[in-house]
Amino acid sequence: MRSNEYRVILLAAGSGSRMRDITNNKPKCLLPVGNMPLIWYPLSLLEREGFKEVNVITLDVQHAEVKKAVDKLGLKLDVKFHTIRESDDLGTADALKKVAICGEWKEDVIVMGCDFITDQSLDEMIKLHRTTGAGMSAFFFPSIPESTSVPGPKSKIRTDRDLVVLDKHNRLLMLTSAMDHDENMSVRMRIIKKLGRIDIKSRLTDGHFYILDNRVWNFIISEENSDMSLKGEVLPFIIKQQFSHLNKVVHKESKGELKRLSVDIDDEQETEETHKFFKHFTVDELQNLTDLYNGYNNHPDSSYGRYLDDRLRCFAIIAPSGSSFKVNTLASYCEVNRQVLLAENWERFAKSKPLVRVDPSCGSKTRKIESSLVGANTQIGEGVKIEKCSIGSSCIIEQNVTLSGCIIMDGVTIKEGTVLTDCLISDKANIGTNCNLKSCLVDAKFSVPSITESSSKILSGVLMSTE
Amino acid sequence: MEENPVQPLSKSKRKRLRKKLNKQGPKEDGGEAQADLEFVPAVQVEPPAEPCPCLKPQPDLEREEESPVKVKEPENTQEIPKTEQIKMDVTKGAEMSREDIKAARQAKKAAKKSKENKKPEQKEEKTIVPKEKAQEQAQPKPAVVKEPVQKAPVEKIEETGSTDKGKVQQKSSKELKEERRLKQEAQRAAKAQKAEQAKAPPVIEAKPSKSVKAVTENVNKPAKPMLTGLARTIATMARECARIDCNPDGVHPAFLQLEARMQSRLLEGSTARVVGLMRALRSVINDYKVPENVAITRDLVEHVEKQVAYLRGRRLMSVALDHAIKSLRLNTLAYDVSEQEAKVTVNAAIDAYINKIEQDMQSVALNLAHKVKDGALLAVYSYSCLIMNALKQLFKTGKRFRVVVVGSNTHNGGMTMLSQLSDLGVECTYLLINQVNFIMPRVQLVLLGAESMLANCSMVGPAGSAQIACVANSQGVPVYACCETSKFSYDSHQGSFFKQNELGINLLFLTFSPLFTHCKCAEPEFLAPQLKNMPYMSQCSLRCDVVPERFISAIITEVTILPCSSVPDVLHSPSSDTVLKSRTT
C-alpha cells in the first residue's frame, strides 16, 4: 500500500566497528536479538506497515549468508539485494548511489539502518513527515544510560554523542557529533535571532532512520554530491542549507525584490554547492500560493511566515524513552537483549510474532528456566538453572549449569557445573567444566579450559584490542 | 430584484442593485441593527419568522424545520441551559446517519423481541434494553424536533432515571468507553448482518434482529448511560475524522499529504485548501498513466474521483473544493483525446482556475473599497486570505485605516493576520474574542471571511464568527461577509451544522506527546490527563461556525455587494458561473 509512496533502503553493510568483539565472525545484521537476527526487526516493521519492497545493501562477502538468513525468515516482503564490495570501503552516501543506478525513483525515500529496533509506528512518522512538508525527517530517541553493564573489560569507551539543535516545533537546525567540538560549539547568530529560542540536546541518539524528500534524494545521488558519508557529511550539509538565502519562498509579486534578502546575504557565502543543491528544488508555484493563502502559522510571534518562509525544512521525530534501540555498540546490544526478554517488551518490538520461550525441541528434563529464551535443538541437562538468558539454537548445556543474564549464541557447549553471570558467549564456543565467569566475553569457537575463574575479561584465542 | 426574486439577476439589474445598495447601505444597516436590538433572548421558541422571499421556491419540508434553526442562534443558547438541551436534540436528529437509523430500527426490533420473551432471569438486561430503545427511538424521529421544549427535559429523565440511577452515577470512564465501543460494535455487526442478508430479503426481518439482540445484551450487562446528545455527536465526528477504514490504497501521495495537512489543521482557509487541492490534482494528473484498452475520459474521471473520495471520507470536502473539481470539467474531455493532450487540457484548466481565484480576490478588493472610508476602524476575525488581500490592495492604493484583529485561543489565524498587517504598516490592535464587546462601539465595520455561503443565506466562517457578528449587530455595527460566489453552496443546513463541521484543535484540552504534536488530536487518549478522569466530559472544539442571515448586512462578492438574501438568486441565476449551474443538473 505504501509502495507507491515510499521506497525503502535498508543499510545492512555495516561492519559493526563499534562492537568488533562479536562482529568479526558474523555480519552485524545477523547478530541474534531475542533469538532473531537483528535484521528481522526492521524488516518485520516494514512488513506490518504495508511495505511490499525493500532494497537491502550488503557487503559482497556477506551477501550469501545474509540472503540465506533473510529467506529463512519467511517474510512476505520482496527483498532486493544490492551488494557493494568490501574492498571499496564505500561511505553510506556512495552506497546509496549504487542503489540509485537501478532506476529513477519519483517517490520519497526512507533510508534506515538494519540495526534499528523500534516500537513506534512508521505510519505516525510518515504522517509527521507529510504534514510538515519536510525535506528530511530524522528519527531520534533518548540514549540508553551510560551505566549499562557490558561484558568485557571495564574500559571507558567514550560513546560518540550527537549534538542535536532543535526549535520548539522540533525543527532540526543542526546535527553534529560532539567529537567535532572540543570545547566550543558555535551556533549562527542568525538562527537564534530568527527563532528566539533553540534547544541543544546531547542525550539523543540518531536512529539512522531518515525520510528523504524526492528532491533531497535526487541531490544525494547526483554527481554534485561528493561527500561520502550520509550521517557525517551529507545530512549536516543539507540541514545547513535550510539557512541559505536561496531557501526562501519567492512569491510571485515579490520576485523583483527578494524578500528580506538584505538580512540574509551578509554572512552568506554563496558557495557553488549551495546553488547546486537548490537546483533540485524547482519552484512550485502552486505550493507557494497555497502557503500564501494559508491561515496557519507556526511562528505567529515572528515577522516570518510559517516555517520561516523556508522551502527546505528538516524535522526531528523524537520518540519516547525506551521505545527504540540502535544496536551499534556492545552496550546497546546487551541492553536490547535484556529488554526483549520481558514479555511486554517482546510484544512491543516484535508485535506479530508470538513469544516462544523454550523451543519444544529442547526436551523436558527437570530444570529451572525463568524469563529466558531458548532456541531450537538445544539440549539442556538435569538441574540446570537459567535466569534472564537468551540462548541460541543447537547449544548443549550439561548438568548443573547455572546461567544468569547471559547472551549465548548458536552452537555453544557448556560443560557441567559451570556458573556464568552476565556473559556474552559467541558462536560455537566451548566452555569447560566447573568454570566461573562473570561479565566475560567469550569469542567465537574459543574453548575456555575447565575450572577457569575470571571476571570482566575478553576470552579469545587472538589478542584483540577494542577499537 | 427583491420584488421578483425567483427570476435570475440580469447584469443591468445587478448594477442597479449595487447602486441602490451603495446609497442605502448605511441606512439599511442601521435599520437592521435596530431590529436586532429589539430581539430579547427568551426561553420560548420564536415562531417561525416570515420566511424571506427568496426561500419561497424551496420545498415546504424545509420550512417545517425552521423553528429549530431559530433556537440554534447563539443568543438563546448562551443564556439558557434549557435551550442547550434543545440544541442537543436537534443535532441528534441531524447527525444520525442512515446507518445509525438502520441500526436503531434493528435495536428497536430486538427490544420488542426481548419483551415478548419475558423471562424472570433476564430482568436486568430487560430494564436496560427499552432504555436504549427509548433513546434511539427519539433520535431519528422528526417529531422530537418539532416540539423540543416540552419533550427534552422529560426525555432526559427517562434516559437516566428509570431504574438504576444510582448505578448510572457510579460508572467509571473506562466502563463508559468500553460500553461505547461495544455499542459501536453492535451497530457495526447489525450493519454487516444486514448487508449479508440483503440477498435473501425474506430472512431479513427475523435474523438480523436476533443477532443484534445478542450483541445488545452483552452491551448492556454493565448497565451504563449511553452517550447522548452533543457528546454522542462529537464522538461520532471524532470517529469519522479519524476513520482508518478510509482506504488509502491507490491514493496519490500528494492527496495523502493534502489530507494530512488539512486534518491536522496545518492548511487553514478554504482558498488555501482549494489551491492545495489544485496542486495535488496537478501531481495526480502529471503522474497519471492511462491503462491499456480503456477510454481515458472515463478512467481519468474515476481516478480523480477516487482521490477526492478519500478526502470526502475524512469529511474534508467543502463547497469551494467541490467547485474547484467541477471546474476542471474532466468529463467533457473528448472521447478520443490522447493522454498527452488530456494532461495539457487539464493543466490549463487548473491554471485557469487559479487565475480565476486571483482575479476574484482582486475584484473583492475593489468592491470592498466602496465600503471602507478613509480613517475607518475595521474589525476582522481570524485569518482570511481574501480579506488580507483586499486590505493590502486598499492600503496600497493609499487608503488609510486601522484594524482591530480579533483572535482566539483555538485558531492562530488572528496572529497570522496581525503579523501580515503590521508588516504592511497598518495600525493594528489585537485582542481575544472574549473582549470583543468593549472595542465594538468604536468599530465602524466588521469584516468576516466566509468559508462558504449557504443557500439559506447564512454564512459559514471560522468558529467564533457568529459571536463577533452577534456582538456587532447588537451594537449597530455593520457586518460584511467577504465571499466569492464560487463558495456559494446549494446546501442549506437547517438545524445544525454538525454534519458538515470539522473538529478543531482545542489546545487547552490536549497533551502534547513530543513525537506527534499534530496528529491524532481528535482521539480521546490525547486528552489531558486531568480530563480523562471526567466521565461526563466530552471535549468539543469545532472548526466552523454558522452566522445567521440577520447578523450580516451584506456580502461582498467579486461580482457586487449583495444583501444576504440574494444568495439563492445568485445560485439560480443563469448568468452566474456555469460551474455553479452545472451543480443543479
Coordinates of C-alpha atoms in Angstrom, one line a residue, chain A residues 1 4-5 106 120-121 124-125 127-128 130-133 139 170 252-253 260 284 286-287 289-298 300-303 306-307 317-320, chain B residues 249-251 253 256-257 260-261 264-268 271-272 275-276 278-279 282 287 350 354 357-358 361 383 385 392 396 412-413 415-416 419 423 514-516 518-520:
Chain A
M1 CA 0.0 0.0 0.0
N4 CA 3.6 3.9 -4.4
E5 CA 4.6 6.5 -1.9
K106 CA 9.8 9.5 -8.2
Q120 CA 6.9 3.3 17.2
S121 CA 4.5 3.2 14.3
E124 CA 2.9 8.2 12.5
M125 CA 6.4 9.1 11.5
K127 CA 2.3 11.4 8.8
L128 CA 4.5 13.8 10.6
R130 CA 3.9 14.6 5.4
T131 CA 2.2 17.3 7.4
T132 CA 5.3 19.3 7.9
G133 CA 6.2 19.0 4.3
F139 CA 14.3 9.9 13.9
N170 CA 11.2 20.0 16.6
K252 CA 5.1 35.9 -7.5
E253 CA 4.7 39.5 -6.6
R260 CA 14.3 40.3 3.3
D284 CA 6.5 25.1 -7.1
L286 CA 1.0 26.3 -6.6
Q287 CA 2.7 25.3 -3.3
L289 CA 0.4 30.1 -3.5
T290 CA -1.1 27.6 -1.0
D291 CA 1.3 28.8 1.6
L292 CA 0.5 32.4 0.8
Y293 CA -3.2 31.9 1.4
N294 CA -2.8 29.6 4.3
G295 CA -4.0 30.9 7.6
Y296 CA -1.9 28.6 9.7
N297 CA 1.4 30.0 11.0
N298 CA 3.6 28.2 13.5
P300 CA 2.9 33.8 14.8
D301 CA 5.2 35.8 17.0
S302 CA 7.9 36.5 14.4
S303 CA 7.6 38.5 11.3
R306 CA 5.1 29.7 8.5
Y307 CA 8.2 27.6 8.8
I317 CA 10.9 12.9 15.1
I318 CA 11.5 12.3 18.8
A319 CA 10.4 9.0 20.3
P320 CA 9.8 8.4 24.0
Chain B
D249 CA -4.8 2.3 -1.4
G250 CA -4.1 3.9 -4.8
V251 CA -4.4 7.4 -3.4
P253 CA 0.9 10.7 -2.2
L256 CA -2.3 11.8 1.3
Q257 CA -0.2 14.8 2.2
A260 CA -2.8 15.0 6.5
R261 CA -2.3 18.7 6.4
S264 CA -4.1 18.4 11.4
R265 CA -5.2 22.0 10.6
L266 CA -1.9 23.0 9.0
L267 CA -3.8 24.2 6.0
E268 CA -6.5 26.7 7.0
T271 CA -8.9 29.3 -0.6
A272 CA -5.7 27.9 0.6
V275 CA -5.1 25.9 -4.2
G276 CA -3.6 23.0 -2.2
M278 CA -5.2 22.0 -7.3
R279 CA -1.6 21.4 -6.6
R282 CA -1.7 18.6 -10.8
D287 CA 1.7 11.1 -12.8
I350 CA -6.0 24.2 -13.3
I354 CA -6.0 29.5 -10.2
I357 CA -9.2 32.8 -7.9
E358 CA -6.7 35.5 -8.1
M361 CA -9.7 38.2 -5.0
Y383 CA -7.3 34.8 9.2
C385 CA -6.7 35.5 2.8
K392 CA -3.4 45.0 1.2
K396 CA -1.5 50.2 -1.4
N412 CA -3.9 31.1 15.5
G413 CA -5.2 32.8 12.3
M415 CA -1.9 36.2 14.9
T416 CA -1.1 35.5 11.2
S419 CA 1.7 39.9 11.7
D423 CA 4.2 44.0 8.2
P514 CA 6.6 15.0 21.8
L515 CA 6.5 12.7 18.9
F516 CA 3.2 13.5 17.3
H518 CA -0.3 17.5 15.4
C519 CA -1.7 14.0 14.7
K520 CA -4.5 12.2 16.3

